[in-house]
CSV table of C-alpha atoms in Angstrom, one decimal:
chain,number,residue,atom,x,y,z
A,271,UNK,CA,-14.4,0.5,-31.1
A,272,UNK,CA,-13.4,-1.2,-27.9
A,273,UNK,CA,-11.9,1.8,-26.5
A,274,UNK,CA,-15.3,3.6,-27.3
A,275,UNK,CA,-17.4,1.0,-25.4
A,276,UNK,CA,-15.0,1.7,-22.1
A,277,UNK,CA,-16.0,5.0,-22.0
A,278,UNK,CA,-19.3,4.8,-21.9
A,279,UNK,CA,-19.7,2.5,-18.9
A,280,UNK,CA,-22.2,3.9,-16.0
A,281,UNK,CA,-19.4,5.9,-13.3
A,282,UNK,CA,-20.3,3.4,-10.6
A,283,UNK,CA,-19.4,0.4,-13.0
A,284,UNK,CA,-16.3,2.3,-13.6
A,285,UNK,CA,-15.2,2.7,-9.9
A,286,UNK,CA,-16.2,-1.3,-8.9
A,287,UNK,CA,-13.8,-2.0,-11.6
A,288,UNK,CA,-10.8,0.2,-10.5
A,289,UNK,CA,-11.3,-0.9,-6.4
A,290,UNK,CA,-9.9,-3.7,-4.7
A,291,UNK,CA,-12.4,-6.6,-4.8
A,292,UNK,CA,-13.4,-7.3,-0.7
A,293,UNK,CA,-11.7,-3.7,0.6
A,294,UNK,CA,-14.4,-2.8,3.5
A,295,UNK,CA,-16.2,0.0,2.2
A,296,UNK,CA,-16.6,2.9,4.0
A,297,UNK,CA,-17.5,6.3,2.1
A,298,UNK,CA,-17.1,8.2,5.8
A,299,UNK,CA,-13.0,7.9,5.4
A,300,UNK,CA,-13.2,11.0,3.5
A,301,UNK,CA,-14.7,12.5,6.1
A,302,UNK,CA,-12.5,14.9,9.1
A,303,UNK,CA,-15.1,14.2,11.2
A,304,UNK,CA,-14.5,10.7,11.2
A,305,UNK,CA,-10.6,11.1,11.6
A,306,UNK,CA,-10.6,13.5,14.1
A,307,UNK,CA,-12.4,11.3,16.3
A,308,UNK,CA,-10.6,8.4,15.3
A,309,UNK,CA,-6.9,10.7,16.0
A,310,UNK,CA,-8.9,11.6,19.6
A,311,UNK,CA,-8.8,7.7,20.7
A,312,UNK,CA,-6.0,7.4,19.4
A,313,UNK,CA,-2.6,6.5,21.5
A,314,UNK,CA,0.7,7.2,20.2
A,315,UNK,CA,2.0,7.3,16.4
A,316,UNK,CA,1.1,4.9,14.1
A,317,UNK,CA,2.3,3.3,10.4
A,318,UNK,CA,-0.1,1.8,7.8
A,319,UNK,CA,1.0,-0.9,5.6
A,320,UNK,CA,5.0,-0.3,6.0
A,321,UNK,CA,7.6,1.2,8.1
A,322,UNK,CA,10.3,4.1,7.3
A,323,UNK,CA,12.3,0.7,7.7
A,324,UNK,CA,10.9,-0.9,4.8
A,325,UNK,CA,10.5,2.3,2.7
A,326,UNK,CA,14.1,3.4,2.9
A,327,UNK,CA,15.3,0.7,0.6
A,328,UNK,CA,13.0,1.9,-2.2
A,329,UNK,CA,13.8,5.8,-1.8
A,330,UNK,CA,17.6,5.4,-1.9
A,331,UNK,CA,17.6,2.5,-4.3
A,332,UNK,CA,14.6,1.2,-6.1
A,333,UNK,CA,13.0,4.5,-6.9
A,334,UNK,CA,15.5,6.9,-5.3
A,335,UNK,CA,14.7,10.8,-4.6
A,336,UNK,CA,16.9,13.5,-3.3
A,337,UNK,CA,17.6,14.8,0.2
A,338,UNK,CA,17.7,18.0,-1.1
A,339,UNK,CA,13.8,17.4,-2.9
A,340,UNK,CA,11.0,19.3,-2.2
A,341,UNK,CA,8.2,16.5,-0.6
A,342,UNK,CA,5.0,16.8,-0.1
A,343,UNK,CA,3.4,14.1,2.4
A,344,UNK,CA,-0.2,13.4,1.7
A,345,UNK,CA,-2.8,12.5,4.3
A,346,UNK,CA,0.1,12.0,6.8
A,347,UNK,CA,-1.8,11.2,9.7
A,348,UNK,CA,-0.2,10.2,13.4
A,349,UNK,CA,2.4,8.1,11.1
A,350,UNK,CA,6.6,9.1,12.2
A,351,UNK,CA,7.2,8.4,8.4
A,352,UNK,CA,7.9,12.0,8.1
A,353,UNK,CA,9.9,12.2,10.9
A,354,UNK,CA,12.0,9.3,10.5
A,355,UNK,CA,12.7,10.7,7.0
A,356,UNK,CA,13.8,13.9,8.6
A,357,UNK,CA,15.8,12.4,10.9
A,358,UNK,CA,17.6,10.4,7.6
A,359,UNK,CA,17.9,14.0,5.9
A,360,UNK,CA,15.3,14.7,4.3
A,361,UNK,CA,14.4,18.0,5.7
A,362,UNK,CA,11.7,20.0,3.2
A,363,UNK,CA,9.1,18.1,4.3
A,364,UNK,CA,5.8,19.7,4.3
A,365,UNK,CA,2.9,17.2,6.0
A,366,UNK,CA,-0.6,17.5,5.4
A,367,UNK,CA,-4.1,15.8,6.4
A,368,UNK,CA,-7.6,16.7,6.4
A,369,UNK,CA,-7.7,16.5,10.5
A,370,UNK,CA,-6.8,19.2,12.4
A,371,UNK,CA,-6.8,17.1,15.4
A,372,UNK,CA,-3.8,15.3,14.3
A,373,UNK,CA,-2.2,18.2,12.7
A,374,UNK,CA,-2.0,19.3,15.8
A,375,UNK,CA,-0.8,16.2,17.7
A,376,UNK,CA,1.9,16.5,15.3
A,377,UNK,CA,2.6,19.7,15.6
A,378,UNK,CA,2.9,19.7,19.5
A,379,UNK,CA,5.3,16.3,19.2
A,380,UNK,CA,7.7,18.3,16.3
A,381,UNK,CA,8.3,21.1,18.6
A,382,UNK,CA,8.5,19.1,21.6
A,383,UNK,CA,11.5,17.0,20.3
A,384,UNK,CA,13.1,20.6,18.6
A,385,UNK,CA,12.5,19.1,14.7
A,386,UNK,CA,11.1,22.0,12.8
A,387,UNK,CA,8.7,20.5,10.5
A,388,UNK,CA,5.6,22.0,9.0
A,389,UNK,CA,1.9,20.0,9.3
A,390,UNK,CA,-0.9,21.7,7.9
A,391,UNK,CA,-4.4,21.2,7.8
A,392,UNK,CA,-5.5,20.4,4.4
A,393,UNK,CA,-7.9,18.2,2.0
A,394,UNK,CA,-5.7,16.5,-0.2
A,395,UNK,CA,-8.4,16.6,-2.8
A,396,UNK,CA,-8.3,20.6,-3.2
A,397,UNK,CA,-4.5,21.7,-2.3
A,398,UNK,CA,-4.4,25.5,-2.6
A,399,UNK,CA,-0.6,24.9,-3.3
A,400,UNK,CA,0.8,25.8,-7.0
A,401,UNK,CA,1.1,23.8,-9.9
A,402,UNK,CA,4.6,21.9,-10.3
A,403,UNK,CA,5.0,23.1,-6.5
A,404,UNK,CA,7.1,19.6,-5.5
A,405,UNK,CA,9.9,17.4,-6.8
A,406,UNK,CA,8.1,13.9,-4.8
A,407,UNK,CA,4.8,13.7,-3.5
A,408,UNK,CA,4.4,10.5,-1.0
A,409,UNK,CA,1.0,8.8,-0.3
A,410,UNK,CA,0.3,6.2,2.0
A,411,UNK,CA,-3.3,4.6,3.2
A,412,UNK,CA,-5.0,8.2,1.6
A,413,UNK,CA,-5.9,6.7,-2.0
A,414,UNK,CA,-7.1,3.5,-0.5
A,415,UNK,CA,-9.1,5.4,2.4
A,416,UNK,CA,-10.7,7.5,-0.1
A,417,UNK,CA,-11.5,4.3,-2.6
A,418,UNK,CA,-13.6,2.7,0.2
A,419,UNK,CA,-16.6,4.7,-0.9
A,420,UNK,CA,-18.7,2.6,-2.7
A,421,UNK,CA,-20.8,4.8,-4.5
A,422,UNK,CA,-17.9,6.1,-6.6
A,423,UNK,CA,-13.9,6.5,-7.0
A,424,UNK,CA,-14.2,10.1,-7.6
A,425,UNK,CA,-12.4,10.9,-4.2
A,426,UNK,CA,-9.9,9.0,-5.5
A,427,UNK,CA,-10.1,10.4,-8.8
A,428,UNK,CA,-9.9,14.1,-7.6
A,429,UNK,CA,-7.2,13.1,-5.1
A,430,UNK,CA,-4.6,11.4,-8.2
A,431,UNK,CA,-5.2,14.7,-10.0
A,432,UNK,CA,-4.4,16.9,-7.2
A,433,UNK,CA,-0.9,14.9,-6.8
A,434,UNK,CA,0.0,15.2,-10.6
A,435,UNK,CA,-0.5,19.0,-10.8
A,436,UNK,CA,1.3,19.9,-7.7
A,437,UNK,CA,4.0,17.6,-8.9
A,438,UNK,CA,6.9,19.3,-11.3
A,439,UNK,CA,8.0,17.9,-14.2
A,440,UNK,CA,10.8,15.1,-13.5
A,441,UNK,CA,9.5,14.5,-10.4
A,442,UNK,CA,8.1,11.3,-8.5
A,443,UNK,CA,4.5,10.5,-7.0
A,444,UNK,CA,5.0,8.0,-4.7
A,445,UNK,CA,1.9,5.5,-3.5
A,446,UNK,CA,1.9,2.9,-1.3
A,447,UNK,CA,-1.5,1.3,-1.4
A,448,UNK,CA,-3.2,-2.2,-1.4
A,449,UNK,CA,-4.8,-2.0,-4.7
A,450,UNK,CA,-3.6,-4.6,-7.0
A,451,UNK,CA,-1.1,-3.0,-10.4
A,452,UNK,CA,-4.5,-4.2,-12.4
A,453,UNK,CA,-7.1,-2.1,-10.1
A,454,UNK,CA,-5.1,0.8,-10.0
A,455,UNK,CA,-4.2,1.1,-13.2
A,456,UNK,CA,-7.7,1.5,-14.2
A,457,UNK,CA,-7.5,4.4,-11.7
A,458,UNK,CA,-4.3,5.8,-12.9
A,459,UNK,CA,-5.6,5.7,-16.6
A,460,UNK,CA,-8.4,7.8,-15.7
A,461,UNK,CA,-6.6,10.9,-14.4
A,462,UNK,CA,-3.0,10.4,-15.7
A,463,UNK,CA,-2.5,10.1,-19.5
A,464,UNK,CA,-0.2,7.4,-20.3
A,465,UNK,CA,2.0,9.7,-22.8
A,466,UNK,CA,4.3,11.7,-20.7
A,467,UNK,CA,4.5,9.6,-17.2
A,468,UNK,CA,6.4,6.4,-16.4
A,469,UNK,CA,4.6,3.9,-14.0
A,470,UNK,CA,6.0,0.8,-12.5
A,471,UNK,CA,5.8,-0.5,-9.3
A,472,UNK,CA,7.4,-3.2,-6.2
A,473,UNK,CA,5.6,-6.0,-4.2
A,474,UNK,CA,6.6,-4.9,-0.3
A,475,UNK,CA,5.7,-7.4,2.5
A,476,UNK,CA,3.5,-5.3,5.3
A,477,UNK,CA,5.3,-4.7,8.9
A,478,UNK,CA,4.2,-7.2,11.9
A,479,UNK,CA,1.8,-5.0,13.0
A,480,UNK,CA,0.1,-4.2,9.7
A,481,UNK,CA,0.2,-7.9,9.1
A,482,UNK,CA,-1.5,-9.0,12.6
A,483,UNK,CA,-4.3,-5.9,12.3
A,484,UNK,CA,-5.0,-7.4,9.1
A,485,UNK,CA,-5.5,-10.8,10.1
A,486,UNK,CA,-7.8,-9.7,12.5
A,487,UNK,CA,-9.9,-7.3,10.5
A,488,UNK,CA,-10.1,-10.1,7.6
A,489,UNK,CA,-12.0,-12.2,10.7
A,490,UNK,CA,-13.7,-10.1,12.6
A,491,UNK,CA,-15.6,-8.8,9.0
A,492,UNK,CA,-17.5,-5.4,10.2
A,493,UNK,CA,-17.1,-5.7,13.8
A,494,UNK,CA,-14.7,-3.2,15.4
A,495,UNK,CA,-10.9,-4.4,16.0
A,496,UNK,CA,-11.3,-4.7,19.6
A,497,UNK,CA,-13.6,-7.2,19.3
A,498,UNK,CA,-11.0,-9.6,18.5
A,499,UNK,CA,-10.6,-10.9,22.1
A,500,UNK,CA,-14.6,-11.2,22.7
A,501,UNK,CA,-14.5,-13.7,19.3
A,502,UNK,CA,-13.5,-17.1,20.2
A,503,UNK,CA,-14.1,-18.3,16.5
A,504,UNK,CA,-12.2,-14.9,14.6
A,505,UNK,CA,-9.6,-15.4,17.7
A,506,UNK,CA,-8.4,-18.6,16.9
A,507,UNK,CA,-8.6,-18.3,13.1
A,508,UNK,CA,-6.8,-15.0,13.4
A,509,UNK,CA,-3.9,-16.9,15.3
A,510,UNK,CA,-3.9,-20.1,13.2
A,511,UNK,CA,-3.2,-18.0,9.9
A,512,UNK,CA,-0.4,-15.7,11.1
A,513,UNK,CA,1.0,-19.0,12.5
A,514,UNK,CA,0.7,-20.2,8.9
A,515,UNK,CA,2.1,-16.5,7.8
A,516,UNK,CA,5.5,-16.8,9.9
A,517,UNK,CA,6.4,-20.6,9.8
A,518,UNK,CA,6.3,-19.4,6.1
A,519,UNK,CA,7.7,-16.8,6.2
A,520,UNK,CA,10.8,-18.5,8.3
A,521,UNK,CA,11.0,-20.9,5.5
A,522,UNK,CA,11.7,-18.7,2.6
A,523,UNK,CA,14.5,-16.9,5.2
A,524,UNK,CA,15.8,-20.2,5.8
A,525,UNK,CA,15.9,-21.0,1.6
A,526,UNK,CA,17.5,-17.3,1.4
A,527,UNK,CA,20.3,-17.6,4.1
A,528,UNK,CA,20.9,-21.4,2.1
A,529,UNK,CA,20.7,-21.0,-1.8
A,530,UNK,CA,22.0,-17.3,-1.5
A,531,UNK,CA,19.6,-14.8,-3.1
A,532,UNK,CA,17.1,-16.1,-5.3
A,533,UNK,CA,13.4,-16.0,-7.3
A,534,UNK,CA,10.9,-18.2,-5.4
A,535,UNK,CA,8.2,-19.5,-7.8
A,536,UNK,CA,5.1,-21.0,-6.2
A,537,UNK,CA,3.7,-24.1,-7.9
A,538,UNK,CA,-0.1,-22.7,-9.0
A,539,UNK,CA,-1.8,-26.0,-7.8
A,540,UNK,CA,-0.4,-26.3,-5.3
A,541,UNK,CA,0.7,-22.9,-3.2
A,542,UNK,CA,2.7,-24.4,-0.2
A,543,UNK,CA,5.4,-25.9,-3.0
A,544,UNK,CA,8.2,-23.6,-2.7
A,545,UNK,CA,10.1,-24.3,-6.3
A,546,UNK,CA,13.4,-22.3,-6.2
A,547,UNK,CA,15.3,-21.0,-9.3
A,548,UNK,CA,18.8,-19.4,-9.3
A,549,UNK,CA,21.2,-18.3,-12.2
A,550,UNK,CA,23.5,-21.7,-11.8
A,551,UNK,CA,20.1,-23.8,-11.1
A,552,UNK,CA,17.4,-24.9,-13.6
A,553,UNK,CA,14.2,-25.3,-13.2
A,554,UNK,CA,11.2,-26.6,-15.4
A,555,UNK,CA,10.2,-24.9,-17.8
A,556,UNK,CA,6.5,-25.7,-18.0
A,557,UNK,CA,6.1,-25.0,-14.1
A,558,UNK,CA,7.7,-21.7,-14.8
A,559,UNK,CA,5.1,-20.9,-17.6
A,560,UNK,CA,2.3,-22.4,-15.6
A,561,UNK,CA,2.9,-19.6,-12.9
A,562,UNK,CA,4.1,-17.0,-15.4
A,563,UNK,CA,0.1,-17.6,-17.4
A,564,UNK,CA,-1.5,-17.5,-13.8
A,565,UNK,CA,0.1,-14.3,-13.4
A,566,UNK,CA,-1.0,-12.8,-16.2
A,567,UNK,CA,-4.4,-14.2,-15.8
A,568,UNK,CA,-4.8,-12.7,-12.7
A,569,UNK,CA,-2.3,-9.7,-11.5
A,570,UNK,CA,-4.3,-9.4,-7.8
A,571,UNK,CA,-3.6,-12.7,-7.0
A,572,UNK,CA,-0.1,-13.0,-8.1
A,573,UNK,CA,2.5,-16.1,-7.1
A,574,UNK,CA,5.4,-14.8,-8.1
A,575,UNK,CA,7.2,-13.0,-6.0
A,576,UNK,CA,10.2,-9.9,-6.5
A,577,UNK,CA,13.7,-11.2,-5.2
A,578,UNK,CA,13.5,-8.7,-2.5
A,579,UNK,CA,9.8,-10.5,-1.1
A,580,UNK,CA,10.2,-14.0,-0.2
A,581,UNK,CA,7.4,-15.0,1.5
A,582,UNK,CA,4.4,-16.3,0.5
A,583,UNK,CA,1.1,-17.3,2.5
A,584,UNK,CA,-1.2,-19.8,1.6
A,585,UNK,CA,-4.2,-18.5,-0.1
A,586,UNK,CA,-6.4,-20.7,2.7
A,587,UNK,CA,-5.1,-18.6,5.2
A,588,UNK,CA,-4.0,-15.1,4.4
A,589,UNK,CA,-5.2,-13.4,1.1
A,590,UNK,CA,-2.6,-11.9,-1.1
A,591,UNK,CA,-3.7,-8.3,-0.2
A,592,UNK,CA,-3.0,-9.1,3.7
A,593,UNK,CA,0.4,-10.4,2.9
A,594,UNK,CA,1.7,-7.4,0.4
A,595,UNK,CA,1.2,-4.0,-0.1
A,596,UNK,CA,2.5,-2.0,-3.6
A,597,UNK,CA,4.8,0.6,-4.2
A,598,UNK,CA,3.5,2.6,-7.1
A,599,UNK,CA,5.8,5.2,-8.6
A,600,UNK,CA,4.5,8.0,-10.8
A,601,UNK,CA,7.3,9.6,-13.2
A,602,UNK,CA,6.3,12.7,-14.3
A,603,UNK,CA,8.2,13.1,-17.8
């Protein structure tokens, strides 16, 4: 019967649920026109969320692919993911994105340098490419761009099912988005049946730059990014949480390089209590629970953090979602 009630909630009801609570909404990110003018101001390459850097780790070890894999990259953008992928190996690459003005930024930069890779202009939403076409399809920032609208997730909807029918069975669909495991699954669940695919997933700190853009968009609310310097107020706010970020940050490093790798737990009352736990090391019990409750109660807003992620931010300053991004992978059985 509960099952039955789900499905008949109103579609917009549906996609509030399966977004990120507080993502600025902006239905025109599905939009070329909108990217090609942003890829037309735009200087140089740049990386959402993470680095190649960052990512490596999780291809090689954590959810590791082939070099010899077919991959498609989805709404690649001016991002040297790609390349810096190719450059490690992995050489059947094929990029796309819905802006041809990129595409061909791209393209001219490829051939430039002598690296023969392939960037085609293409909505991600309607890929004219066979089914079971790929061994790993890769998504970064294009399921969150798409989820912005806030009429409806059916962007986001189309663009899921899109990346499970061009992927071939025993194959991986890689996302690295925002959304919260508990917001996303409601996504997933929508457009990938549970029976037949494996989904787990990995907290990954952003880069610096991710980090500091974030800051500053959290602040400056609606106003555009470059507005940050004509804010006194978003300004100084802006600098007094990324302060708070990377004396935190330096912390946990300086626990790390101490104790030897270990799990930080975060007292739940009180987030700047760092309690440490390690194999040879107790700690209590009910403070474990306590976090291990608050975890469950609320997946977005998480305090415990992987072995491979220690830092933590105080809520008062930098919301979990500015701090982290997640690693979804997608099995296909």
């Amino acid at each position: 019967m509960e099952a039955s009630k789900q499905e008949v909630k109103p579609v917009e009801e549906e996609a509030q649920e399966s977004r990120l609570p507080g993502v600025f909404e902006r239905a025109e990110y599905a939009r070329p026109e909108f990217w090609n003018k942003r890829f037309e101001e735009a200087k140089g390459f740049f990386d959402w969320y993470i680095e190649y850097s960052q990512f490596k780790r999780h291809l090689e070890e954590v959810f590791p692919i082939s070099k010899t894999d077919k991959i498609l990259m989805v709404g690649c953008g001016n991002s040297r993911l790609s390349e810096e992928m190719y450059d490690d190996g992995y050489s059947n690459i094929i990029n796309i994105d819905i802006s041809d003005v990129v595409i061909n930024i791209m393209n001219q930069h490829t051939e430039s340098v002598n690296k023969p890779m392939e960037f085609i202009v293409m909505d991600a939403t309607s890929m004219p490419f066979r089914d079971a076409s790929f061994d790993v399809v890769i998504d970064k920032g294009t399921l969150d761009a798409l989820m912005c609208n806030p009429e409806s997730d059916q962007e986001g909807q189309r663009l899921l099912a899109e990346m499970r029918r061009v992927c071939a069975p025993g194959g991986r669909i890689l996302i690295v988005s925002h959304g919260s495991p508990h917001h996303r699954k409601l996504l997933f669940k929508k457009v990938i049946p549970m029976e037949g695919h494996e989904i787990s997933w990995i907290k990954q700190t952003l880069s610096d730059t991710s980090q500091i853009i974030n800051v500053f968009r959290s602040n400056l609310k609606n106003k555009p990014l470059k507005e940050i310097f004509n804010d006194k107020d978003a300004f100084k706010e802006s600098m007094d949480q990324l302060k708070a970020f990377y004396l935190q940050r330096a912390l946990a490093q300086a626990i790390t390089r101490k104790l030897g790798p270990a799990r930080l737990y975060y007292d739940v009352e009180n987030p700047r209590e760092v309690i440490t736990m390690r194999k040879n090391k107790e700690v209590s019990q009910e403070k474990i629970k306590e976090t291990q409750e608050k975890k469950e109660e609320d997946l977005h807003k998480d305090n415990v953090l992987p072995e491979s992620d220690l830092v933590k931010v105080d809520d008062k300053y930098t919301p979990h979602r500015q701090s982290f991004c997640i690693i979804y992978c997608i099995n296909v059985l």
